[in-house]
């Protein structure tokens, strides 16, 4: 039987594989769709995305996390969650179906009515997969989750691109989302051995809801936090402005979610398994922090370095304004996976209330800042958003330290060397390549030089995480 360390390593590997392939496919088809569609098309989808995400969160109600926090979940627990989600998902779709005119009125865009009613079908489809997803997550079946995610993103991206090529505009983006959820749901059913029964008993779900409701509320706050710019830009500015920002946010999201998704596959289950062994839990957590910092800082800082060249060459001059937003968003994007890790530590201690309030206050601060600053323009709003989210890393740390004894000095030792090394490498790379004028040459020179310099710095510093990653990949290959 595999040890917890082996399961964690495999989980990180398959989590990385899943997110890596998804982001690579997203990169390829994001370029195709960016060339075929206009900023206004992305703006249409950006304005309604938050409603779909909130409804999906309400439907799942934090049960994946709640089940993962149980030592030995029963079939009755999975079955209760399954039927709760089916009923809730159907109810929420009906609510949003009739609220579509109100959403369109808020954004002063009547075409959103039919788009909402079509795109929100994903809520009903997703409701059938929560228990299967929870089973795979609880049992660290990251390989199966990876296969499902990779297949879904490939097929949905093909469907969306074909529709965009046929001139279906924003309908292609909505269809892409629907196909992804459908394929992902079907494959979760294929890989999960658990099956529901017709015995409907919602009591276990209501019992878990005492814990999961706080996770649910936190998830909704997180969704609103991530989409507050789209909500306000769509109301105060034009469809094009909203689309330009959303394009930047999506590319930034592809980068940081590559790391975030990797560690999310294993962090909470592993920390829960070690919750009775304080020393081992902290050691395992610190290794996750170092691994995350080792990857996320060079990845995000590097993307910020090449943002302008990438946007122009990949999706065209029409999206150039998005490059400036990307360079700012990459700063906060670099710390978001670390915030996620700290929040997972808090959840593993059973403190879902702390998790909620920390996220809620962050969202409240963001909303107030954005409303105050919108007359100053989009750049002022983005700068404030970045600074607040970067500073909030240390708010998460304060609560994690109180629950675990993780000292500030240790935290800084775990992240600062990688942050400073990545920042220094990007500065040197930018200076050495500043004389180049050909965009293709500039893009590839910066990528290759930055990657090479970072590797050399890590080797000279004898970073243990680098050696462990090389050893593990050598074994897998």
GROMACS .gro file of N, CA, C and O in nm, residues 343-391:
model
  196
  343UNK      N    1  -0.522   2.877   0.365
  343UNK     CA    2  -0.664   2.855   0.393
  343UNK      C    3  -0.694   2.706   0.410
  343UNK      O    4  -0.778   2.668   0.491
  344UNK      N    5  -0.624   2.620   0.334
  344UNK     CA    6  -0.641   2.476   0.350
  344UNK      C    7  -0.595   2.429   0.488
  344UNK      O    8  -0.655   2.339   0.547
  345UNK      N    9  -0.489   2.489   0.539
  345UNK     CA   10  -0.443   2.456   0.673
  345UNK      C   11  -0.547   2.494   0.777
  345UNK      O   12  -0.575   2.418   0.871
  346UNK      N   13  -0.607   2.611   0.757
  346UNK     CA   14  -0.713   2.657   0.849
  346UNK      C   15  -0.832   2.562   0.846
  346UNK      O   16  -0.887   2.523   0.950
  347UNK      N   17  -0.873   2.520   0.726
  347UNK     CA   18  -0.988   2.429   0.712
  347UNK      C   19  -0.957   2.294   0.776
  347UNK      O   20  -1.043   2.232   0.841
  348UNK      N   21  -0.833   2.245   0.760
  348UNK     CA   22  -0.797   2.115   0.816
  348UNK      C   23  -0.806   2.113   0.968
  348UNK      O   24  -0.817   2.007   1.029
  349UNK      N   25  -0.802   2.232   1.029
  349UNK     CA   26  -0.817   2.243   1.174
  349UNK      C   27  -0.965   2.252   1.214
  349UNK      O   28  -0.997   2.272   1.332
  350UNK      N   29  -1.054   2.242   1.115
  350UNK     CA   30  -1.197   2.248   1.143
  350UNK      C   31  -1.249   2.389   1.162
  350UNK      O   32  -1.362   2.408   1.208
  351UNK      N   33  -1.169   2.490   1.123
  351UNK     CA   34  -1.207   2.630   1.148
  351UNK      C   35  -1.264   2.693   1.022
  351UNK      O   36  -1.210   2.788   0.967
  352UNK      N   37  -1.377   2.639   0.976
  352UNK     CA   38  -1.440   2.694   0.856
  352UNK      C   39  -1.494   2.835   0.881
  352UNK      O   40  -1.506   2.915   0.788
  353UNK      N   41  -1.526   2.866   1.007
  353UNK     CA   42  -1.572   3.001   1.039
  353UNK      C   43  -1.463   3.105   1.018
  353UNK      O   44  -1.488   3.213   0.962
  354UNK      N   45  -1.341   3.073   1.060
  354UNK     CA   46  -1.227   3.162   1.038
  354UNK      C   47  -1.203   3.181   0.889
  354UNK      O   48  -1.176   3.293   0.842
  355UNK      N   49  -1.212   3.070   0.816
  355UNK     CA   50  -1.196   3.074   0.669
  355UNK      C   51  -1.298   3.168   0.607
  355UNK      O   52  -1.265   3.251   0.520
  356UNK      N   53  -1.422   3.160   0.654
  356UNK     CA   54  -1.528   3.245   0.599
  356UNK      C   55  -1.502   3.392   0.628
  356UNK      O   56  -1.506   3.476   0.536
  357UNK      N   57  -1.476   3.426   0.754
  357UNK     CA   58  -1.465   3.567   0.790
  357UNK      C   59  -1.345   3.634   0.724
  357UNK      O   60  -1.351   3.750   0.685
  358UNK      N   61  -1.236   3.558   0.710
  358UNK     CA   62  -1.118   3.614   0.644
  358UNK      C   63  -1.150   3.647   0.498
  358UNK      O   64  -1.110   3.753   0.447
  359UNK      N   65  -1.222   3.557   0.431
  359UNK     CA   66  -1.259   3.579   0.291
  359UNK      C   67  -1.364   3.689   0.278
  359UNK      O   68  -1.358   3.772   0.186
  360UNK      N   69  -1.459   3.690   0.371
  360UNK     CA   70  -1.567   3.790   0.367
  360UNK      C   71  -1.513   3.932   0.382
  360UNK      O   72  -1.550   4.023   0.308
  361UNK      N   73  -1.423   3.951   0.478
  361UNK     CA   74  -1.367   4.086   0.501
  361UNK      C   75  -1.284   4.129   0.380
  361UNK      O   76  -1.288   4.247   0.341
  362UNK      N   77  -1.210   4.036   0.320
  362UNK     CA   78  -1.136   4.068   0.198
  362UNK      C   79  -1.230   4.117   0.089
  362UNK      O   80  -1.205   4.220   0.024
  363UNK      N   81  -1.339   4.045   0.069
  363UNK     CA   82  -1.437   4.085  -0.033
  363UNK      C   83  -1.499   4.220  -0.004
  363UNK      O   84  -1.517   4.302  -0.095
  364UNK      N   85  -1.532   4.244   0.122
  364UNK     CA   86  -1.591   4.372   0.161
  364UNK      C   87  -1.494   4.487   0.132
  364UNK      O   88  -1.534   4.591   0.078
  365UNK      N   89  -1.368   4.467   0.166
  365UNK     CA   90  -1.267   4.570   0.140
  365UNK      C   91  -1.253   4.596  -0.010
  365UNK      O   92  -1.240   4.711  -0.054
  366UNK      N   93  -1.256   4.487  -0.088
  366UNK     CA   94  -1.245   4.502  -0.233
  366UNK      C   95  -1.361   4.581  -0.291
  366UNK      O   96  -1.341   4.671  -0.373
  367UNK      N   97  -1.480   4.547  -0.251
  367UNK     CA   98  -1.599   4.614  -0.305
  367UNK      C   99  -1.596   4.762  -0.271
  367UNK      O  100  -1.622   4.849  -0.357
  368UNK      N  101  -1.564   4.795  -0.146
  368UNK     CA  102  -1.558   4.936  -0.105
  368UNK      C  103  -1.452   5.010  -0.185
  368UNK      O  104  -1.477   5.121  -0.236
  369UNK      N  105  -1.334   4.950  -0.198
  369UNK     CA  106  -1.226   5.013  -0.274
  369UNK      C  107  -1.266   5.037  -0.420
  369UNK      O  108  -1.242   5.145  -0.475
  370UNK      N  109  -1.327   4.936  -0.482
  370UNK     CA  110  -1.362   4.948  -0.624
  370UNK      C  111  -1.469   5.055  -0.646
  370UNK      O  112  -1.462   5.133  -0.742
  371UNK      N  113  -1.567   5.061  -0.556
  371UNK     CA  114  -1.673   5.161  -0.571
  371UNK      C  115  -1.617   5.302  -0.552
  371UNK      O  116  -1.655   5.396  -0.623
  372UNK      N  117  -1.525   5.317  -0.458
  372UNK     CA  118  -1.463   5.448  -0.433
  372UNK      C  119  -1.374   5.490  -0.550
  372UNK      O  120  -1.372   5.608  -0.589
  373UNK      N  121  -1.303   5.394  -0.609
  373UNK     CA  122  -1.201   5.427  -0.708
  373UNK      C  123  -1.248   5.426  -0.853
  373UNK      O  124  -1.174   5.472  -0.940
  374UNK      N  125  -1.369   5.375  -0.881
  374UNK     CA  126  -1.406   5.362  -1.022
  374UNK      C  127  -1.405   5.494  -1.099
  374UNK      O  128  -1.373   5.495  -1.220
  375UNK      N  129  -1.437   5.608  -1.036
  375UNK     CA  130  -1.427   5.733  -1.114
  375UNK      C  131  -1.284   5.764  -1.162
  375UNK      O  132  -1.265   5.841  -1.256
  376UNK      N  133  -1.182   5.704  -1.098
  376UNK     CA  134  -1.043   5.729  -1.137
  376UNK      C  135  -1.000   5.643  -1.255
  376UNK      O  136  -0.890   5.661  -1.308
  377UNK      N  137  -1.083   5.547  -1.294
  377UNK     CA  138  -1.051   5.464  -1.411
  377UNK      C  139  -1.015   5.321  -1.374
  377UNK      O  140  -0.995   5.286  -1.258
  378UNK      N  141  -1.003   5.238  -1.477
  378UNK     CA  142  -0.982   5.095  -1.458
  378UNK      C  143  -0.844   5.066  -1.398
  378UNK      O  144  -0.829   4.980  -1.311
  379UNK      N  145  -0.741   5.138  -1.442
  379UNK     CA  146  -0.607   5.110  -1.391
  379UNK      C  147  -0.598   5.133  -1.240
  379UNK      O  148  -0.533   5.055  -1.168
  380UNK      N  149  -0.661   5.237  -1.192
  380UNK     CA  150  -0.661   5.263  -1.047
  380UNK      C  151  -0.729   5.149  -0.973
  380UNK      O  152  -0.684   5.106  -0.865
  381UNK      N  153  -0.838   5.097  -1.030
  381UNK     CA  154  -0.909   4.985  -0.968
  381UNK      C  155  -0.823   4.859  -0.966
  381UNK      O  156  -0.818   4.787  -0.865
  382UNK      N  157  -0.754   4.833  -1.076
  382UNK     CA  158  -0.671   4.712  -1.085
  382UNK      C  159  -0.553   4.720  -0.987
  382UNK      O  160  -0.520   4.623  -0.919
  383UNK      N  161  -0.490   4.836  -0.976
  383UNK     CA  162  -0.378   4.853  -0.884
  383UNK      C  163  -0.423   4.828  -0.740
  383UNK      O  164  -0.355   4.758  -0.663
  384UNK      N  165  -0.538   4.885  -0.704
  384UNK     CA  166  -0.590   4.865  -0.568
  384UNK      C  167  -0.622   4.718  -0.543
  384UNK      O  168  -0.594   4.663  -0.435
  385UNK      N  169  -0.681   4.652  -0.642
  385UNK     CA  170  -0.715   4.510  -0.633
  385UNK      C  171  -0.589   4.426  -0.609
  385UNK      O  172  -0.586   4.337  -0.523
  386UNK      N  173  -0.483   4.457  -0.682
  386UNK     CA  174  -0.356   4.382  -0.670
  386UNK      C  175  -0.292   4.404  -0.534
  386UNK      O  176  -0.249   4.308  -0.468
  387UNK      N  177  -0.283   4.528  -0.490
  387UNK     CA  178  -0.219   4.558  -0.363
  387UNK      C  179  -0.292   4.494  -0.246
  387UNK      O  180  -0.230   4.437  -0.155
  388UNK      N  181  -0.425   4.500  -0.249
  388UNK     CA  182  -0.503   4.443  -0.140
  388UNK      C  183  -0.487   4.291  -0.134
  388UNK      O  184  -0.465   4.234  -0.027
  389UNK      N  185  -0.495   4.225  -0.248
  389UNK     CA  186  -0.485   4.079  -0.250
  389UNK      C  187  -0.345   4.031  -0.215
  389UNK      O  188  -0.329   3.923  -0.155
  390UNK      N  189  -0.243   4.108  -0.249
  390UNK     CA  190  -0.106   4.071  -0.212
  390UNK      C  191  -0.086   4.084  -0.061
  390UNK      O  192  -0.030   3.996   0.004
  391UNK      N  193  -0.134   4.195  -0.005
  391UNK     CA  194  -0.121   4.217   0.139
  391UNK      C  195  -0.199   4.114   0.219
  391UNK      O  196  -0.160   4.079   0.332
   0.00000   0.00000   0.00000
